[in-house]
Amino acid sequence: MANEILEEQISGEYKYGFVTDIEADNAPKGLNEDIIRFISKKKNEPEWMLEYRLKAFRYWQTLEEPHWAHVSYPKPNFQDIIYYSAPKPKVQLNSLDEVDPELLKTFEKLGISIEEQKRLSGVESRIAVDIVMDSVSVKTTFKETLSEKGIIFCSFGEAVQEHPELVKKYMGSVVPYTDNFYAALNSAVFTDGSFCYIPQGVRCPMELSTYFRINASGTGQFERTLIIADEDAYVSYLEGCTAPMRDENQLHAAVVEIVTHKNAEVKYSTVQNWYPGDKDGKGGIFNFVTKRGICLEDNSKISWTQVETGSAVTWKYPSVILKGDNSVGEFYSVAVTNNYQQADTGTKMMHLGKNTRSTIISKGISAGFSNNSYRGLVRISKGATNARNFSQCDSLLMGDKCGAHTFPYIEIKDKSGIVEHEATTSKIGEDQLFYCKSRGIDNEKAIGLIVNGYCKEVLNKLPMEFAVEAQKLLAVSLEGSVG
Amino acid sequence: METIVKLNTIKDKLIAEFESSKSSLFGDTTIREKALEAFSKQGIPGRKSEEYKYVNMELALKGDFAFSSTQKLSAKQLESTQFLNDAIVVVIENGKFNSEYSKTNSLPKGLQIVNISDAVSNDVFKKHYSKYANVNLDPFIAMNTALTSGGVFVHVAKSAVIEKPIHIVHVTAVSENTVLNSRNLIVVEENAQATIVESFQTVDSKAKSFNNALTEIVVEASAVVDHYKIQDENACLPDRQDFGHLISTTQSIQKKQSNFTTHTFTLSGLLVRNNLNMVLDDEFIESHLNGLYLTNGNQVVDNHTLVDHRKPNCNSNELYKGIIEDKSSATFNGKIYVRKDAQKTNAFQSNKNILLSDDGTINTKPQLEIYADDVKCSHGTSTGKLDEDKIFYLRARGLSEASAKKLLMHAFASEVVDTIKIDALREYVEAKISKRFE
């Protein structure tokens, strides 16, 4: 029974696996200083930016790939990747009418119809979208509405041109290029991404959203996101990712940096659905991402919520440095792996300020032949008095060929700190299934119900529009994976 | 750069020592040669090593070391290490079995205790020796296997029930810096029962001793083994907190329906590292791991445990607790490993710590690595201070703050202490704790 359903699930198709037939402007394959100069020139970047890239590249060359994560994959050939790919024709777009209709079709297939967003203009829950396809940002919506409030929301490339002082000040302040192998690589070759600045006292009236899509073959995607919330500001930021189905492994190495000032709050939600590879584990995205936020000043808050269902290999630890007193860090995660997917994900909470608090809720679900690991660090430094952490990591196993692992690190150097961690691993309770079935709910639905209940704590944290999508995604990913 | 040179020196010295003493060492030289090869490959772990990241082995092994000592213990020195009035005493003096002090002449029926170097031709010994402690897993297992010069072989025959505890006293008294590699093999046959107490003490503080002790325990089908480690390196020399280096590895393997309980009490010693590897190699096995560490001064205590569930229907239960004072640091790293076949496993792990000082450090890493789906596994860890409400409650009933805290710490430790089944031993540990929190 279980096996039949598993088989059915395993043969489930990735529905975002289409390729959009848009001509792309590619850089030649390979990585050297010339390519970096080429990217920088293409983006019309100032000298300081190029220097930063070159510095990062030279540092990157001294590094070795990290191997400590509980994942195994063929080593990417960094000379066999196209580091710059821009959909042609690249022109300045002012309205949707000017967008390539092929591109629009792509968005419709993605289920993020911009048209619909436009129609909802008058309604409360609007979303401003920045779409990054392959390597460049192609469209940012609602820019005007936002700029009335003083909010800057644009592509990273634009920000470098128009707000160099902000970019200079904050870029690399949370994730320096020396941070790790992939952060260094990203700092050298990043092509675009999103930039967001919320000025003092402004509560962003709508959800800001970025959609990332890898389209061209043989390319890697290296985008960079920088979010700054000034004093008393608030923003909720969404990120979604998809990619076409390909036999090769494509590399995605992004960097996300968040800075919050006094009393500011940033809520960052991700629904990651990169192509996970086929049922034999062929193809799929390598998702090696560095995400980190810093609560720079007092009473600020950063909250990460993620739903991870895609990618062949995921290596991602959204972290919070709690520097300001009374600051709060949160991490809510649902990670689902199926077939031959591997995920090593978790968070780091670095308590530096007084009365800082952090919460970690991680729900892992593994099925098929996949491996799903939680790896997290909670560090309470000396002087971080009355710091408080609560962590909970649950794993659900579906089938006897998958693995679920928990690797929490807890380092405490302050006696007033209180840290609690608990983790459980089990399968779906037979009694829960029986209970549902005896009330006339069929097996499929019962599992959906139980899994949704299991993830509810996290799903509840997602903005409404995203929660619906995430729930659907979970249903697609896992329907009937257990018997 | 300087450290690296020195490290090489200790590694090279070990290899040279092996070459020169090879002919005089007991047992099968091929086992030793393989172990040495494994050791040379791994070397002394630096701080970048994931497994030894919180203990500074480079520092501990800095300087010159000898690999054996001829210094003899006085009867008086030995007396101070005794705390069980009714036990079968086995003395390991500076890493070697001492037959003069050991009370192994009139052993109960079914029990055999011999010097490990005299056991090499024994079939049971040959069947089990160095079969479980994997030299490729840990450099100190490799070091011990390559260089060990002594220890005991304990054999409990089929269906024998040994009432008295077997007390293996590891006692160190060296006059120059010495690395000791003592090795014990304990085999408890089918349906047999035994209680083993291992204690670790240093009675002379003239020089630095680095004790790398390894005990392999084989628990055959339906056997019941109760194992205790009392690590109190500085017990005889309460004024000296600056010495006592101990790496204590326990490797157990259990067969069908057996029951193995191990307790680790770390009371003193500058650097104590415990590697506890348990293999549950058949069905319907029960394993318990209990630990208590009380650290102060500049102590570094590192507990690593690995519970390897290989077959279905087994239970394991782990409880480690610690109280950290002064500038000391304590580490707990526990892993539950459930293999593909080990369905219906129940594995639980709990680690609780109290940090009393501003300069203390607690590192904890409870891990689950699970490849079977029909299991119930959980771990929990918490770290904090003494509960203010509880202190208030006691003070409201007339207790002074100091005695309220003392009472609470006792209560905290008692969860582990109460698992001791030997009355004399429990009283001894309780007295030690009381003295500590005076």
Tab-separated table of C-alpha atoms in Angstrom, chain B residues 160-325:
chain	number	residue	atom	x	y	z
B	160	ALA	CA	27.563	-16.978	35.909
B	161	VAL	CA	26.173	-14.281	38.165
B	162	ILE	CA	28.923	-12.270	39.834
B	163	GLU	CA	27.429	-10.655	42.919
B	164	LYS	CA	30.353	-8.477	43.942
B	165	PRO	CA	31.282	-5.531	41.794
B	166	ILE	CA	34.576	-5.780	39.929
B	167	HIS	CA	36.457	-2.603	40.725
B	168	ILE	CA	39.133	-1.718	38.171
B	169	VAL	CA	41.273	0.979	39.775
B	170	HIS	CA	43.240	3.026	37.238
B	171	VAL	CA	45.856	4.774	39.314
B	172	THR	CA	48.566	7.027	38.031
B	173	ALA	CA	51.738	8.195	39.768
B	174	VAL	CA	54.463	9.359	37.434
B	175	SER	CA	57.657	11.319	37.977
B	176	GLU	CA	58.005	12.558	34.420
B	177	ASN	CA	55.467	13.532	31.763
B	178	THR	CA	53.945	10.310	30.548
B	179	VAL	CA	51.358	9.088	28.047
B	180	LEU	CA	49.709	5.891	29.267
B	181	ASN	CA	47.711	3.535	27.086
B	182	SER	CA	45.888	1.015	29.223
B	183	ARG	CA	43.559	-1.460	27.626
B	184	ASN	CA	40.859	-3.710	29.069
B	185	LEU	CA	38.681	-6.306	27.463
B	186	ILE	CA	35.568	-7.460	29.301
B	187	VAL	CA	33.560	-10.345	27.908
B	188	VAL	CA	30.293	-11.301	29.613
B	189	GLU	CA	28.928	-14.514	28.149
B	190	GLU	CA	25.338	-15.566	27.576
B	191	ASN	CA	22.943	-15.173	30.520
B	192	ALA	CA	25.761	-13.982	32.755
B	193	GLN	CA	25.598	-10.912	34.965
B	194	ALA	CA	28.347	-8.607	36.172
B	195	THR	CA	28.911	-5.164	37.627
B	196	ILE	CA	32.061	-3.304	36.676
B	197	VAL	CA	33.345	-0.131	38.272
B	198	GLU	CA	36.253	1.699	36.682
B	199	SER	CA	37.831	4.531	38.613
B	200	PHE	CA	40.488	6.931	37.415
B	201	GLN	CA	42.771	8.699	39.866
B	202	THR	CA	46.170	10.294	40.005
B	203	VAL	CA	48.027	10.126	43.296
B	204	ASP	CA	51.199	11.977	42.474
B	205	SER	CA	51.418	15.433	40.981
B	206	LYS	CA	55.099	15.695	40.173
B	207	ALA	CA	54.561	15.406	36.441
B	208	LYS	CA	51.876	15.538	33.787
B	209	SER	CA	50.133	12.314	32.957
B	210	PHE	CA	48.068	11.783	29.867
B	211	ASN	CA	45.958	8.730	30.319
B	212	ASN	CA	44.491	7.247	27.155
B	213	ALA	CA	42.412	4.367	28.512
B	214	LEU	CA	40.289	2.080	26.397
B	215	THR	CA	37.826	-0.564	27.549
B	216	GLU	CA	35.992	-2.897	25.219
B	217	ILE	CA	32.900	-4.562	26.667
B	218	VAL	CA	31.205	-7.495	24.995
B	219	VAL	CA	27.704	-8.226	26.254
B	220	GLU	CA	26.537	-11.557	24.875
B	221	ALA	CA	22.905	-12.648	24.477
B	222	SER	CA	20.675	-12.134	27.511
B	223	ALA	CA	23.575	-10.937	29.624
B	224	VAL	CA	23.189	-8.041	32.040
B	225	VAL	CA	26.094	-5.655	32.584
B	226	ASP	CA	26.204	-2.616	34.780
B	227	HIS	CA	29.203	-0.388	34.130
B	228	TYR	CA	30.417	2.660	36.084
B	229	LYS	CA	33.176	5.141	35.386
B	230	ILE	CA	34.222	7.334	38.281
B	231	GLN	CA	36.626	9.964	36.983
B	232	ASP	CA	38.167	11.807	39.851
B	233	GLU	CA	41.752	12.434	38.829
B	234	ASN	CA	42.438	14.972	41.537
B	235	ALA	CA	40.531	13.270	44.356
B	236	CYS	CA	43.661	12.421	46.314
B	237	LEU	CA	45.189	15.835	45.749
B	238	PRO	CA	42.360	18.288	46.261
B	239	ASP	CA	44.677	21.306	46.192
B	240	ARG	CA	45.930	20.611	42.730
B	241	GLN	CA	43.457	21.376	39.963
B	242	ASP	CA	45.995	21.927	37.235
B	243	PHE	CA	46.667	18.398	36.118
B	244	GLY	CA	45.034	15.134	35.193
B	245	HIS	CA	44.481	14.470	31.510
B	246	LEU	CA	42.224	11.611	30.676
B	247	ILE	CA	40.824	10.220	27.489
B	248	SER	CA	38.544	7.399	28.351
B	249	THR	CA	37.054	5.370	25.529
B	250	THR	CA	34.427	2.745	26.172
B	251	GLN	CA	33.365	0.552	23.312
B	252	SER	CA	30.477	-1.790	23.912
B	253	ILE	CA	28.831	-4.358	21.713
B	254	GLN	CA	25.564	-6.019	22.652
B	255	LYS	CA	23.915	-9.190	21.466
B	256	LYS	CA	20.298	-10.333	21.510
B	257	GLN	CA	18.127	-9.413	24.506
B	258	SER	CA	21.062	-8.139	26.500
B	259	ASN	CA	20.966	-5.233	28.875
B	260	PHE	CA	23.860	-2.823	29.274
B	261	THR	CA	23.903	0.228	31.487
B	262	THR	CA	26.806	2.597	31.698
B	263	HIS	CA	27.306	5.536	34.046
B	264	THR	CA	29.945	8.210	33.735
B	265	PHE	CA	30.671	10.492	36.675
B	266	THR	CA	33.237	13.185	36.022
B	267	LEU	CA	34.174	14.869	39.270
B	268	SER	CA	37.653	16.275	38.637
B	269	GLY	CA	40.570	16.304	36.211
B	270	LEU	CA	41.894	19.188	34.145
B	271	LEU	CA	40.939	17.670	30.832
B	272	VAL	CA	38.565	14.773	30.559
B	273	ARG	CA	37.364	13.425	27.281
B	274	ASN	CA	34.939	10.500	27.205
B	275	ASN	CA	34.264	8.597	24.037
B	276	LEU	CA	31.412	6.215	24.560
B	277	ASN	CA	30.527	4.103	21.547
B	278	MET	CA	27.710	1.634	21.874
B	279	VAL	CA	26.730	-0.860	19.231
B	280	LEU	CA	23.343	-2.553	19.456
B	281	ASP	CA	24.057	-5.479	17.207
B	282	ASP	CA	20.937	-7.592	17.563
B	283	GLU	CA	17.260	-7.425	18.406
B	284	PHE	CA	15.466	-6.684	21.701
B	285	ILE	CA	18.417	-4.974	23.327
B	286	GLU	CA	18.184	-2.424	26.069
B	287	SER	CA	20.886	0.201	26.653
B	288	HIS	CA	21.119	2.976	29.186
B	289	LEU	CA	23.660	5.772	29.273
B	290	ASN	CA	23.799	8.047	32.275
B	291	GLY	CA	26.268	10.807	32.911
B	292	LEU	CA	26.957	13.552	35.402
B	293	TYR	CA	29.733	16.115	35.173
B	294	LEU	CA	30.531	18.720	37.780
B	295	THR	CA	33.182	21.098	36.534
B	296	ASN	CA	35.058	23.954	38.149
B	297	GLY	CA	38.372	25.772	37.949
B	298	ASN	CA	39.821	25.558	34.469
B	299	GLN	CA	38.449	22.127	33.807
B	300	VAL	CA	37.483	20.983	30.344
B	301	VAL	CA	35.106	18.057	30.164
B	302	ASP	CA	33.974	16.647	26.852
B	303	ASN	CA	31.491	13.793	26.598
B	304	HIS	CA	31.001	12.169	23.236
B	305	THR	CA	28.494	9.375	22.924
B	306	LEU	CA	27.427	7.362	19.925
B	307	VAL	CA	24.540	4.927	20.071
B	308	ASP	CA	24.496	2.792	16.949
B	309	HIS	CA	21.157	1.036	16.425
B	310	ARG	CA	21.832	-1.707	13.894
B	311	LYS	CA	18.876	-4.035	14.371
B	312	PRO	CA	15.132	-3.653	14.997
B	313	ASN	CA	13.231	-3.566	18.275
B	314	CYS	CA	15.847	-2.033	20.545
B	315	ASN	CA	15.576	0.642	23.176
B	316	SER	CA	18.189	3.147	24.230
B	317	ASN	CA	17.918	5.845	26.807
B	318	GLU	CA	20.474	8.526	27.496
B	319	LEU	CA	20.581	11.086	30.284
B	320	TYR	CA	23.502	13.472	30.803
B	321	LYS	CA	23.530	16.318	33.273
B	322	GLY	CA	26.109	18.922	34.147
B	323	ILE	CA	26.797	21.747	36.559
B	324	ILE	CA	29.416	24.211	35.356
B	325	GLU	CA	31.297	26.607	37.612
